[in-house]
Coordinates of C-alpha atoms in Angstrom, one line a residue:
X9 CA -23.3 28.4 3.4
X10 CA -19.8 27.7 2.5
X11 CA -17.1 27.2 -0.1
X12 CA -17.5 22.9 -0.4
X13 CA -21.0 22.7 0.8
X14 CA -23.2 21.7 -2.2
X15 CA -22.5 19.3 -4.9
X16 CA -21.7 21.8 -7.2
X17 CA -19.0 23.3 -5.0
X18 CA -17.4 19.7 -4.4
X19 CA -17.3 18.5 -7.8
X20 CA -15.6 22.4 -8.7
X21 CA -13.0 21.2 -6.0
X22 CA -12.5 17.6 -7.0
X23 CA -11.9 19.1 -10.6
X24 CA -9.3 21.8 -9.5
X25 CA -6.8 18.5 -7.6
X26 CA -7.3 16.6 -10.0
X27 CA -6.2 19.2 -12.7
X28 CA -3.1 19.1 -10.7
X29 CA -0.9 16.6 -12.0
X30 CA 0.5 14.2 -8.9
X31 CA 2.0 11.2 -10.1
X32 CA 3.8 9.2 -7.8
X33 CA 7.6 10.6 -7.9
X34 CA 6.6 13.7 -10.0
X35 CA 7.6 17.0 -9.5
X36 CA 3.6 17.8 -9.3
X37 CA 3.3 15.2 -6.0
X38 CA 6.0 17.4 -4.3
X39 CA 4.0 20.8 -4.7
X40 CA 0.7 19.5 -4.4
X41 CA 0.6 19.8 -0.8
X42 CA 0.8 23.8 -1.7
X43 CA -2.4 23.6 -3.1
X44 CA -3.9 21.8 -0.4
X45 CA -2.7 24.5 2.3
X46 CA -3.9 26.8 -0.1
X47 CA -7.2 25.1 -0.2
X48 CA -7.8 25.1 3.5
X49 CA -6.3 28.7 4.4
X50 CA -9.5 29.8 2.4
X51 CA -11.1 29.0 5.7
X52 CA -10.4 31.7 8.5
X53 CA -10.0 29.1 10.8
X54 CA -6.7 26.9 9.2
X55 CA -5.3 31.0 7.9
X56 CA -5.1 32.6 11.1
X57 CA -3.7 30.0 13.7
X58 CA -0.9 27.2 13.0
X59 CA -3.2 24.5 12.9
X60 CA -1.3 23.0 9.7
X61 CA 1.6 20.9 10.2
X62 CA 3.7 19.3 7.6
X63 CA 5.9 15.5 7.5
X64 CA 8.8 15.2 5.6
X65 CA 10.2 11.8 3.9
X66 CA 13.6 11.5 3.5
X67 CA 13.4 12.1 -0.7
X68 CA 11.6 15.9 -0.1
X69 CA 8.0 14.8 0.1
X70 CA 5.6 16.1 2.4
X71 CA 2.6 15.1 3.7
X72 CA 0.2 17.7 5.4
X73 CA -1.5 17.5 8.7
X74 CA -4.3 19.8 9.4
X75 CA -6.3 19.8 12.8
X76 CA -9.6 21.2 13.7
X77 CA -9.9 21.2 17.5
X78 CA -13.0 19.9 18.8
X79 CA -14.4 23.0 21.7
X80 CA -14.0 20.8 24.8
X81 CA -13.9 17.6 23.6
X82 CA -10.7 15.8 23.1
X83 CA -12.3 12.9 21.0
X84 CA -10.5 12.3 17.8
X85 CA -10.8 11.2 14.5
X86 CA -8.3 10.8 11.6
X87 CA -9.6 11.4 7.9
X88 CA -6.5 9.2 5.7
X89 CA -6.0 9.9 2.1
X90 CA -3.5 10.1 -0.6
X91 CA -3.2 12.5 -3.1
X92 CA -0.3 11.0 -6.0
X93 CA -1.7 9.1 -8.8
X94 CA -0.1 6.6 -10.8
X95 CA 0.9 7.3 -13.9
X96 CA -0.7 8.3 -17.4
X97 CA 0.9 6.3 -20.5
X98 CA -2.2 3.8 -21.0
X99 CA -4.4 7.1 -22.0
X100 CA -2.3 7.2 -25.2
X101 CA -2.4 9.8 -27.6
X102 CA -4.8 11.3 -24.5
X103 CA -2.6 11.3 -21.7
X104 CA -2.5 15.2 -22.0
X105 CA -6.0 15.2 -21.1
X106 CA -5.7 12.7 -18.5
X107 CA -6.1 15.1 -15.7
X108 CA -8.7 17.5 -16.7
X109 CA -11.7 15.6 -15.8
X110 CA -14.1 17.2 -18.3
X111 CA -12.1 17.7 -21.3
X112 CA -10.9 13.9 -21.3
X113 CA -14.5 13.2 -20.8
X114 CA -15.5 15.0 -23.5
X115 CA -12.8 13.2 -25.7
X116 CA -14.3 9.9 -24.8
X117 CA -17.7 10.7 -26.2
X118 CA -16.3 11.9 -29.3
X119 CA -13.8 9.0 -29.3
X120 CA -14.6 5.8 -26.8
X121 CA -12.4 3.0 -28.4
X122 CA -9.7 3.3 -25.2
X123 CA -13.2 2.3 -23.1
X124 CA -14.7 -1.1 -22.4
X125 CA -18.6 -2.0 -22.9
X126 CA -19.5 -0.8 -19.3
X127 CA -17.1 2.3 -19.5
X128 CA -18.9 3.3 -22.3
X129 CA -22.4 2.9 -21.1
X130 CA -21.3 4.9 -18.1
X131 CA -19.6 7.5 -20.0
X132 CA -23.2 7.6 -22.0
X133 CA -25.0 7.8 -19.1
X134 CA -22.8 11.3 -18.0
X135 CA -23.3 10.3 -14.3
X136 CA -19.3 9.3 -14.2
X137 CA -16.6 11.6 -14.2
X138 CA -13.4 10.0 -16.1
X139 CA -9.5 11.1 -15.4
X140 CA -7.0 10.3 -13.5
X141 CA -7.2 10.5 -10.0
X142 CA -10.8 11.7 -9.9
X143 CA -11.5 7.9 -8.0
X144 CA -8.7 7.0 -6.6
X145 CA -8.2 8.5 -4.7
X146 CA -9.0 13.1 -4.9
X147 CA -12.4 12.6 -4.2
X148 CA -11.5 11.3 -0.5
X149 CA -9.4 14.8 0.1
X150 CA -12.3 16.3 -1.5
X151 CA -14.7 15.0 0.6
X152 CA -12.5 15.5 3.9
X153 CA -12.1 19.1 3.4
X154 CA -15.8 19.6 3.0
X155 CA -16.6 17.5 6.2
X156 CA -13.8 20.0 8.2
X157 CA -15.3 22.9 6.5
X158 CA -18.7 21.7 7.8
X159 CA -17.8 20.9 11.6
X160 CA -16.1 24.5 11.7
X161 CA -19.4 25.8 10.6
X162 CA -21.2 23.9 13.0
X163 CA -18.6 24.0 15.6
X164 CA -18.3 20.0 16.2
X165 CA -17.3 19.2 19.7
X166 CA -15.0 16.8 18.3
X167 CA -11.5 17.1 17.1
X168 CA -10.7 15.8 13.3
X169 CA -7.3 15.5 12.0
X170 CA -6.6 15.5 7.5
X171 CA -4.0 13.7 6.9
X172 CA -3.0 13.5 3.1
X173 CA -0.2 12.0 1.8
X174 CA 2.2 11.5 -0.9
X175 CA 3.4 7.8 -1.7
X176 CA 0.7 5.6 -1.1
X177 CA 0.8 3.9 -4.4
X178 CA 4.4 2.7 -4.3
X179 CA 6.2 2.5 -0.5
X180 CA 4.1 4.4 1.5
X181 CA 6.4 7.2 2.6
X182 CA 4.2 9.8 3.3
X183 CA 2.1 7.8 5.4
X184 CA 5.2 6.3 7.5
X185 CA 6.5 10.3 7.9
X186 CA 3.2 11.5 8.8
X187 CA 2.6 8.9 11.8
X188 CA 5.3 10.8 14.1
X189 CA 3.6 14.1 13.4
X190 CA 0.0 12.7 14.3
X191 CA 2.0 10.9 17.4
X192 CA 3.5 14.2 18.3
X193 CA -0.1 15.6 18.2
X194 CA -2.1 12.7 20.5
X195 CA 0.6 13.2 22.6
X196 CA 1.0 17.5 22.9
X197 CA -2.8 17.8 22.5
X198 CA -3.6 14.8 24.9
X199 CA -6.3 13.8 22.6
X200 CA -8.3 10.2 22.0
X201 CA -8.4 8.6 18.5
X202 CA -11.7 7.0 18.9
X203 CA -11.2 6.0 14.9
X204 CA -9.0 5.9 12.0
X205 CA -11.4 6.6 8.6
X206 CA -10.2 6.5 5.1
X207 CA -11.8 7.6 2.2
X208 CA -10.5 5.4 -0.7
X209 CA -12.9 4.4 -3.4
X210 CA -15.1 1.3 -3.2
X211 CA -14.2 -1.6 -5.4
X212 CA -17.2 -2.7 -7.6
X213 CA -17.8 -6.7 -7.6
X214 CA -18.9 -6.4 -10.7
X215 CA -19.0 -4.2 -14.0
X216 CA -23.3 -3.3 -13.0
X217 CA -22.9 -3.2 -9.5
X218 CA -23.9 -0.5 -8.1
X219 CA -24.2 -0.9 -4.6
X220 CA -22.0 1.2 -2.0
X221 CA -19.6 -0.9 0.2
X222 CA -18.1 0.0 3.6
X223 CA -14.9 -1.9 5.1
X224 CA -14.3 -2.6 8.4
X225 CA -10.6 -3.6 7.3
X226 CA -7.7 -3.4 4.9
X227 CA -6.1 -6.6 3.0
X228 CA -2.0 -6.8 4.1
X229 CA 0.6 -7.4 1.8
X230 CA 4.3 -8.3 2.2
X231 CA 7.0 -9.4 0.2
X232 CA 9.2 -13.2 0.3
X233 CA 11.9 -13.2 -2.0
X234 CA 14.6 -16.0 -2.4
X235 CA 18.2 -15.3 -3.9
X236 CA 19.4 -18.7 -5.3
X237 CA 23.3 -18.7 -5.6
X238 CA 25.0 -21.5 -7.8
X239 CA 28.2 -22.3 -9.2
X240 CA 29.0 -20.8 -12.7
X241 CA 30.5 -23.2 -15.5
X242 CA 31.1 -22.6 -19.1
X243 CA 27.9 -24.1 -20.9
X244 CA 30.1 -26.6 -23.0
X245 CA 31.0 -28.1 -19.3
X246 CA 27.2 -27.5 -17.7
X247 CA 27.8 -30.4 -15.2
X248 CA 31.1 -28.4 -13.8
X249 CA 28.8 -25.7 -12.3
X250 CA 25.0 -25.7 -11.0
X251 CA 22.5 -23.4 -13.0
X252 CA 20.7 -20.7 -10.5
X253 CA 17.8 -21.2 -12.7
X254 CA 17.3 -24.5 -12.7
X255 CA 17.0 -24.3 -8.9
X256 CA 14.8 -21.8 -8.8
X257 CA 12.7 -23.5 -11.3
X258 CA 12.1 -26.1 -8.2
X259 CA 11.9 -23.3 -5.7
X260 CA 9.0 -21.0 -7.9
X261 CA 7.1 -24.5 -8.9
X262 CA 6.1 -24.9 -5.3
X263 CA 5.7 -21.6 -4.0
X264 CA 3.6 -19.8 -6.8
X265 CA 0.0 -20.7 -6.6
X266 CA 0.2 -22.4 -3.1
X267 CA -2.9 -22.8 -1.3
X268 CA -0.6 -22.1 1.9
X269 CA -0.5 -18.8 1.6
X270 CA -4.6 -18.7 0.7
X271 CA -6.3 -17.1 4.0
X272 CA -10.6 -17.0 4.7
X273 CA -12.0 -14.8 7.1
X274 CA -15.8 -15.5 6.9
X275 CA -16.8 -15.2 3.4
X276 CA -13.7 -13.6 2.2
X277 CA -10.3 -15.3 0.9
X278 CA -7.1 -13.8 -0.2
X279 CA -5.6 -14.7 -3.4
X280 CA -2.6 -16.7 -3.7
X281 CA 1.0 -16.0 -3.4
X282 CA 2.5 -15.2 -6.9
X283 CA 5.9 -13.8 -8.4
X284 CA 5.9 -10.6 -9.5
X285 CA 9.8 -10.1 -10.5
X286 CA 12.0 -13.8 -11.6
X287 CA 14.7 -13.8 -13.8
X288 CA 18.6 -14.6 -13.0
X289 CA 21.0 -11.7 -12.5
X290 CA 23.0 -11.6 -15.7
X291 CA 23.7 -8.0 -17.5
X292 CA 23.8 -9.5 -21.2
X293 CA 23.7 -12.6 -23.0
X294 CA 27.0 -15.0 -23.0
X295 CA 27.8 -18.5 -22.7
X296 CA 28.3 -19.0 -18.9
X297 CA 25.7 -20.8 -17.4
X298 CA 23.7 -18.3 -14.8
X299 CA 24.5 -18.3 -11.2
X300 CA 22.5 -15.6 -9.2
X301 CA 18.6 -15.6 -9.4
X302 CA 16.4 -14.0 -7.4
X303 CA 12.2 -14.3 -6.7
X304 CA 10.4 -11.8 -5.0
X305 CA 6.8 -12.6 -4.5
X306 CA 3.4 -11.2 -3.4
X307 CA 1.7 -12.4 -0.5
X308 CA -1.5 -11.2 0.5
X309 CA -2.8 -11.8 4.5
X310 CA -5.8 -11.4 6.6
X311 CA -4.4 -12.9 10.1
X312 CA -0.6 -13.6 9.7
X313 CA 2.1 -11.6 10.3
X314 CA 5.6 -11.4 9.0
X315 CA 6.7 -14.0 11.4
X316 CA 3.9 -16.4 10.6
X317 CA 4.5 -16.2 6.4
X318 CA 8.6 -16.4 6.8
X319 CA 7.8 -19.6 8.7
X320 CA 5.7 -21.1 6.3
X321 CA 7.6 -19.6 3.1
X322 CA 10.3 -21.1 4.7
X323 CA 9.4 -24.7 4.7
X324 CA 8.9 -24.7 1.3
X325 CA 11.5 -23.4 0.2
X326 CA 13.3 -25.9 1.9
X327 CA 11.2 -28.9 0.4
X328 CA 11.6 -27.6 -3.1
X329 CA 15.6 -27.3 -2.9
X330 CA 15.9 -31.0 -1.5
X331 CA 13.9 -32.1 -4.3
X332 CA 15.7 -30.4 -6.6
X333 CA 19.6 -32.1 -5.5
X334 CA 17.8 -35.8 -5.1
X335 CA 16.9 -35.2 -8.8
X336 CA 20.8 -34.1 -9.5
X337 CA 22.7 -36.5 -7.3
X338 CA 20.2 -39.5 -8.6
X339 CA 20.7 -38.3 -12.7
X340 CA 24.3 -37.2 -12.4
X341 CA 27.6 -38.6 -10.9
X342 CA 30.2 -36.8 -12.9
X343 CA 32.1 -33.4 -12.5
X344 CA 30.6 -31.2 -10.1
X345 CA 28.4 -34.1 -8.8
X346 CA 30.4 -36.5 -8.4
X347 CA 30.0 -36.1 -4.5
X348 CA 26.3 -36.1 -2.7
X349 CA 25.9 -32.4 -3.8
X350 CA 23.9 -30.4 -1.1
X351 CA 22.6 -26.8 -0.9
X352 CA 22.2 -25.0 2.4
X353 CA 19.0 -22.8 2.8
X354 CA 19.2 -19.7 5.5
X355 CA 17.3 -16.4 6.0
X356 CA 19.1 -13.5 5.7
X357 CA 19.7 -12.9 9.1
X358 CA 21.4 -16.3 9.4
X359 CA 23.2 -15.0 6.4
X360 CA 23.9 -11.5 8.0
X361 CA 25.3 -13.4 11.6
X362 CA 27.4 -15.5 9.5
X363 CA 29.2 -12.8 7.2
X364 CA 29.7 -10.4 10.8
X365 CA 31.3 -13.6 12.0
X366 CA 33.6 -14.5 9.1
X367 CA 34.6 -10.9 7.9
X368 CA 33.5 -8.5 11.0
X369 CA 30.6 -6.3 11.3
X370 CA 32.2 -3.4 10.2
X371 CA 33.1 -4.6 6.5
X372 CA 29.4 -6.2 6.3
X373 CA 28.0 -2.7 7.0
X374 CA 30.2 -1.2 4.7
X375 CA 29.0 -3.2 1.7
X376 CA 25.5 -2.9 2.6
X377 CA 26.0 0.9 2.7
X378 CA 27.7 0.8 -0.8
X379 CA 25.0 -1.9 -2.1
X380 CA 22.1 0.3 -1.6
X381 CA 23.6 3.7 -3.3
X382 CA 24.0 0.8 -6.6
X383 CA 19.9 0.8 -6.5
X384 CA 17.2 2.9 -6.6
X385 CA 14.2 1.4 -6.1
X386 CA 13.7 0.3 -2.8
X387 CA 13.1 -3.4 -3.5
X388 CA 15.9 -3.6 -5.5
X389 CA 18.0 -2.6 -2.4
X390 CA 17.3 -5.9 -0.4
X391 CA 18.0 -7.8 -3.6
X392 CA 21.3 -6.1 -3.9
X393 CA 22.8 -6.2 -0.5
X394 CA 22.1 -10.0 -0.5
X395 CA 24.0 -9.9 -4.0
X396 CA 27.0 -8.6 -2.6
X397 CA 26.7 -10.6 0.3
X398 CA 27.1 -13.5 -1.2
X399 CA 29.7 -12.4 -3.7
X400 CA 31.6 -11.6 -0.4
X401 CA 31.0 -15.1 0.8
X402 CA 31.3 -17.5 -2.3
X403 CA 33.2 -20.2 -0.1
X404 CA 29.9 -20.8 1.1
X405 CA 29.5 -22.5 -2.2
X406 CA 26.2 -22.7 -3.9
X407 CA 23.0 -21.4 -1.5
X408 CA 19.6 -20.2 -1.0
X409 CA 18.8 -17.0 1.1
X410 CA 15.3 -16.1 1.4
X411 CA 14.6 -12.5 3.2
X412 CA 12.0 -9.9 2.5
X413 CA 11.7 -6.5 0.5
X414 CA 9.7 -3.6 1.0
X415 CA 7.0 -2.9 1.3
X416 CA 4.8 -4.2 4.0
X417 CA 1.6 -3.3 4.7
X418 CA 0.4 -5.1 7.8
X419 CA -3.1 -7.0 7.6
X420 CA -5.8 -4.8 9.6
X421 CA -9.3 -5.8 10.8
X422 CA -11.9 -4.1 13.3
X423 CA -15.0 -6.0 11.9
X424 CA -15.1 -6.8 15.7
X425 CA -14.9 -3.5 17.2
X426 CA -18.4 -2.0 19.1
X427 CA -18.1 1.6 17.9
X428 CA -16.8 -0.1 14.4
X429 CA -20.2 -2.1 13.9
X430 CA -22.2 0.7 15.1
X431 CA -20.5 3.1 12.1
X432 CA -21.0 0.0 10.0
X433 CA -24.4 0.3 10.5
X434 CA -24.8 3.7 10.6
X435 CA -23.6 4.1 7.2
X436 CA -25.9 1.6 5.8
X437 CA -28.7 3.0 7.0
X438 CA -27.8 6.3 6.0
X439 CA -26.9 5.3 2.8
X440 CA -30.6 3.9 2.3
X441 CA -32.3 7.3 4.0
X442 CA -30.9 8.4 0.4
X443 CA -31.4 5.0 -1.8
X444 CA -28.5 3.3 -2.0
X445 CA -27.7 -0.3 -0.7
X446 CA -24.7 -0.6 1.3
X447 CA -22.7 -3.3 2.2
X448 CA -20.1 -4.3 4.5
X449 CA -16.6 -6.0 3.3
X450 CA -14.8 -7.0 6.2
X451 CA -11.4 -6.2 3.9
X452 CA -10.4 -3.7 1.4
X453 CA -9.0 -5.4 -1.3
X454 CA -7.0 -2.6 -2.5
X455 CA -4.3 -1.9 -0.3
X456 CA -4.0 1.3 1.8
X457 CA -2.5 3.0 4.6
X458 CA -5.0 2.1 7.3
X459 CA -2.0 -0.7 7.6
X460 CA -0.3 1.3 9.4
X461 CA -2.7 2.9 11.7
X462 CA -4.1 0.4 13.9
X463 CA -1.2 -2.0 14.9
X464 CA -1.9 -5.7 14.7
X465 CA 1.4 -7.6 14.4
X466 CA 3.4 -8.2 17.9
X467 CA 7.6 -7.5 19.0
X468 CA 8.2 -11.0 17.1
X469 CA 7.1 -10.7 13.7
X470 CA 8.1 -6.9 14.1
X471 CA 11.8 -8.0 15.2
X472 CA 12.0 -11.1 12.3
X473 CA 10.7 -8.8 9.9
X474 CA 13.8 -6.0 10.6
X475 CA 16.2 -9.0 11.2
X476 CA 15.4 -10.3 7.4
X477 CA 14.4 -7.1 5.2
X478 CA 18.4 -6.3 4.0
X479 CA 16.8 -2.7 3.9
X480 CA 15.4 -2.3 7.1
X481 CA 16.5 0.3 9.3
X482 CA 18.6 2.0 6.1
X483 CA 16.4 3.0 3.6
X484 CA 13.5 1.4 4.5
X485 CA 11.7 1.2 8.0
X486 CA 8.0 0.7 9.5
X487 CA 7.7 2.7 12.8
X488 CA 6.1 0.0 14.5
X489 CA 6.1 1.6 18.1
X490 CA 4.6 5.0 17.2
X491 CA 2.1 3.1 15.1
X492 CA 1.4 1.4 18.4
X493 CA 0.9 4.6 20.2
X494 CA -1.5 6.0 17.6
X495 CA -3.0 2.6 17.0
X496 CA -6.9 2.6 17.1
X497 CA -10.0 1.0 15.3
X498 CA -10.2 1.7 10.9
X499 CA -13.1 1.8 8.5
X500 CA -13.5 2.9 5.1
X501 CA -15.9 4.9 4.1
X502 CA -15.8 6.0 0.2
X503 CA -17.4 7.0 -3.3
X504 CA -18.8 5.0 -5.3
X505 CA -16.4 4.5 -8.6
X506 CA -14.8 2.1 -11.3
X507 CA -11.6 1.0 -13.0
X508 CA -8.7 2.1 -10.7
X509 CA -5.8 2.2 -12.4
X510 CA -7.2 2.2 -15.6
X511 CA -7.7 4.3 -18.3
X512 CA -11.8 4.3 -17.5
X513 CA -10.9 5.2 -14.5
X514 CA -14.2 6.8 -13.0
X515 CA -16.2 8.4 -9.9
X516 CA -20.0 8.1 -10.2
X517 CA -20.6 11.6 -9.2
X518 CA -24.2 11.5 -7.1
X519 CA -22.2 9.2 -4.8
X520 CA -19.1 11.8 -4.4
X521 CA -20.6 14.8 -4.1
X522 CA -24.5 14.2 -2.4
X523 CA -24.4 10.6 -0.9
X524 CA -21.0 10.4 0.4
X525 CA -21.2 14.0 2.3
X526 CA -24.5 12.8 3.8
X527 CA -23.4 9.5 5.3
X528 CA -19.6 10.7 6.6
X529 CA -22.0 13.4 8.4
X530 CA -24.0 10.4 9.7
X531 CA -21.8 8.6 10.9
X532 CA -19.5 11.1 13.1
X533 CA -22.9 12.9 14.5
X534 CA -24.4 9.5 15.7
X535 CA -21.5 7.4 16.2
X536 CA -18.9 9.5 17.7
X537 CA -20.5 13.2 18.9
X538 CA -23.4 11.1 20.6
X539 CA -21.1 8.7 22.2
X540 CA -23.4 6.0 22.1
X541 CA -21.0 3.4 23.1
X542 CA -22.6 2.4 26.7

C-alpha cells in the first residue's frame, strides 16, 4: 500500500515537517533537509542507490535534489517547493505552538480571539488545519513525496525530479543553488523537462471561496531604487545646502502609485509600484539638514523585463527631479541658488563608468568589496555601495542614482503552451470527477520560484540588470544561462488553503490529502505518460 498513500498517512507526514521548525535563516531551515533525506530513504529505492543530490548556497544552506528515473523514458518533470517558513511573533503568547499543527488548533477552539470571522468559522468547521507552514508551503513537499512514492510503486515510465528548497521567502538562494544541480542532471542524464510544476498553495479571492485554482504562471517582481545625494548645510543656513529629502519628496510623489508600472494580461492586472523602504541616511537626530536618501520600491510585472521597467522608472525619475529645481531656481536666488541650480540623474552603471574613470577600477572594486561586509541584508548591499560611491565622488555635487536591489524574480507565463492547456484542463476536470470547481489564473499572485525555471527575459535586460544591481555578481547573482538551459513550460498545481502569512494561517485538509493526490495523478498519467501532444 505504502507509507504516504492514504489521507491519513499524508496528513501524519504534513504534521511531522511542519513540527519541524524552518524559519527562514533559522538554524531549523539548515537541518531540515535531514529530515527530508530521512523521509525519502524510508523508500528502498532513494536508501540503496545515490539518487539524492544536495545544492549548497554560499551561507551553508542546502537544497535537496532527489530523482526517480523513469524505466526507459527520459521524459521529465520537476516538482518545486520550499520548505522555510516565515516567522512566528504574530501567534503571540502562542508562538510555541505555532508549529504543532494540532495543539495550536486545539488552542484556537479554546481561545479564537488571534482569529478573524472566517478563521473562526473554519476553525469550527475542523475541516482546516492551522500552524505555521501547514499551507504555505509543507503540504506541497508533502504531496510530492507521496506522488514519488506512488510512481515507484507503480513504476512510472517517466522520470520526476523533488526539488525543495531553503530561501524562497526572502532571496531565493536555494532555488538559484539548486538550478546548476538540476542543470548538471538534464545534462549527465540527457533527460527532457517536458514541465516545471509547483505546488504552492492557492490564493482564495475571497474569505468563502472555495473553489480550487490552477496557474499557468507566476507574477515577477523586481526592485527600482533611487539614492538622492544633496548638499548638507547647517539648518539655520537651509538655503546653503539642498535637502535629500525634499528631492525625493518630488521623486516618490511621481513614482508611487503610477499607473505606468500597472500591467493587464486578459483579465488580470498587477498592482502598482509602491515604496517599501524611504527614509534619508542619517544615524541620529542633529541639526544638519539631511543629504543621502534612498527609495527602493516594489514593482510587480506580467510582460516587462528589467530592461523595459529601468527605462520607464527612468523617465520619471527624471521628470520629477526637473520639477523639483524649476520650483528651487524660480522661489530662491540666494546662497546656494543663486546660480541655475541643476541635478544630474544617472543609473548606476553610468555612475560605476564614471568613478573607474576618475579614481581607477581597482579603488572602485575595493570599496565595493568593503561596502558589502558593512551590510547584511542583501538589499542593503546595493544601497551601500552606491553610498560609498558617492561619498567617494562628492565633486559630482548634488545627484540622483537610480539602480536596482535584489531580488528579482522574473515574470513567467505558459498560459499559451499546448501541453500547459491540456494539464490546465486536465486538472479541472479531475478536480470535478471529485466535486470541486477549478479555475485557471493565468498568474500566481504570490511570488515563487517558477521565476526562475522557465526563462523569459533576453541578453539585454539580463546584461542592464547586472550592469545596475551594485550587488550583482558579488553577493547576489541570477544564473540566467543555466536557467536557460533548464528552461521549460510551469504550472501550479496546489491545496486548497487560507491566510498565508498570517496567524490563521490554514490548509483545508480534503483538498491536501484526497483531492490534490488525485488530480497531480491525473495530470502526469494523461498529460505527460500518454503523450498526447500530436
Amino acid at each position: 500500500m505504502g507509507l504516504w498513500q492514504t489521507s491519513k498517512d499524508r496528513e501524519k507526514l504534513l504534521k511531522q515537517f511542519v513540527l519541524h521548525h524552518s524559519v527562514t535563516h533559522s538554524d531549523g531551515e539548515k537541518t531540515f533537509v535531514n529530515l527530508v533525506q530521512k523521509t525519502l530513504e524510508q523508500l528502498p529505492y532513494f536508501k540503496e542507490s545515490k539518487r539524492i543530490h544536495f545544492a549548497h548556497t554560499d551561507d551553508n544552506r542546502r537544497a535537496l535534489i532527489a530523482h526517480y528515473e523513469g524505466v526507459k523514458n527520459k521524459d521529465t518533470i520537476v516538482l518545486i517547493s520550499h520548505f522555510d517558513t516565515v516567522g512566528v511573533d504574530d501567534y503571540a503568547e502562542y508562538k510555541n505552538l505555532a508549529f504543532d499543527a494540532d495543539k495550536i488548533t486545539e488552542r484556537f477552539k479554546k481561545n479564537n480571539a488571534y482569529l478573524d470571522p472566517d478563521a473562526i468559522e473554519d476553525l469550527n468547521s475542523s475541516e482546516y488545519l492551522f500552524g505555521r507552514g501547514v499551507m504555505d508551503m509543507k503540504a506541497g513537499l508533502m504531496l510530492h513525496i507521496s506522488l514519488i512514492e506512488k510512481a515507484i510503486i507503480e513504476e512510472w515510465d517517466i522520470n520526476l525530479i523533488l526539488v525543495t528548497v531553503p530561501d524562497e521567502e526572502v532571496g531565493s538562494k536555494g532555488m538559484l543553488a539548486a538550478i546548476e544541480v538540476l542543470k548538471t542532471l538534464k545534462e549527465e542524464k540527457d533527460l527532457n523537462i517536458r514541465l516545471h510544476l509547483n505546488s504552492e498553495p492557492t490564493f482564495q479571492q475571497e474569505g468563502s471561496d472555495t473553489n480550487h485554482y490552477v496557474y499557468s504562471g507566476t507574477i515577477g517582481k523586481i526592485m527600482p531604487a533611487v539614492f538622492v545625494h544633496g548638499l548638507e548645510t547647517h539648518v539655520g543656513n537651509a538655503l546653503n545646502g539642498i535637502s535629500s529629502n525634499y528631492i525625493m519628496s518630488y521623486i516618490n510623489q511621481k513614482l508611487e502609485y503610477n499607473t505606468e508600472f500597472i500591467e493587464t494580461y486578459k483579465d488580470e492586472t498587477t498592482p502598482p509600484l509602491v515604496s517599501l523602504y524611504m527614509r534619508d541616511i542619517k544615524d541620529h537626530y542633529d541639526v544638519q539638514t539631511p543629504f543621502k536618501s534612498v527609495s527602493l520600491y516594489n514593482a510587480f510585472i506580467f510582460n516587462r523585463n528589467a530592461k523595459e521597467v529601468f527605462e520607464t522608472f527612468n523617465h520619471i525619475v527624471k521628470e520629477a527631479v526637473d520639477d523639483c529645481t524649476k520650483v528651487l531656481n524660480k522661489q530662491f536666488d540666494t546662497g546656494f541658488y543663486s546660480n541655475e541650480l541643476s541635478i544630474p540623474v544617472m543609473t548606476y552603471g553610468e555612475l560605476y563608468k564614471k568613478a573607474v574613470h576618475e579614481i581607477g577600477k581597482e579603488k572602485v572594486d575595493t570599496i565595493i568589496t568593503r561596502a558589502e561586509e558593512k551590510v547584511t541584508e542583501s538589499h542593503m548591499k546595493s544601497v551601500q555601495i552606491v553610498d560609498d560611491l558617492m561619498a567617494t565622488m562628492r565633486s559630482m555635487g548634488p545627484a540622483v542614482i537610480s539602480f536596482y536591489t535584489p531580488p528579482y524574480y522574473p515574470a513567467a507565463n505558459s498560459s499559451d503552451d499546448l501541453e500547459v492547456r491540456l494539464a490546465v484542463a486536465e486538472v479541472i476536470r479531475s478536480a470535478s470527477e471529485i466535486g470541486r470547481i477549478s479555475e485557471e489564473v493565468r498568474y500566481f499572485n504570490g511570488i515563487c520560484d517558477l521565476s526562475y525555471v522557465k526563462y523569459t527575459t533576453n541578453n539585454l535586460s539580463d546584461a542592464m540588470y547586472e550592469e545596475n544591481t551594485p550587488s550583482f555578481g558579488r553577493s547576489y547573482a541570477i544564473p540566467f544561462e543555466s536557467i536557460r538551459e533548464i528552461s521549460a513550460p510551469i504550472i501550479n498545481i496546489g491545496p486548497i488553503g487560507k491566510d498565508a502569512h498570517k496567524v490563521s494561517e490554514r490548509l483545508l485538509k480534503e483538498s491536501a490529502f484526497y483531492e490534490l493526490p488525485h488530480i497531480l495523478e491525473s495530470v502526469i498519467k494523461n498529460c505527460y505518460m500518454k503523450n498526447t501532444v500530436e
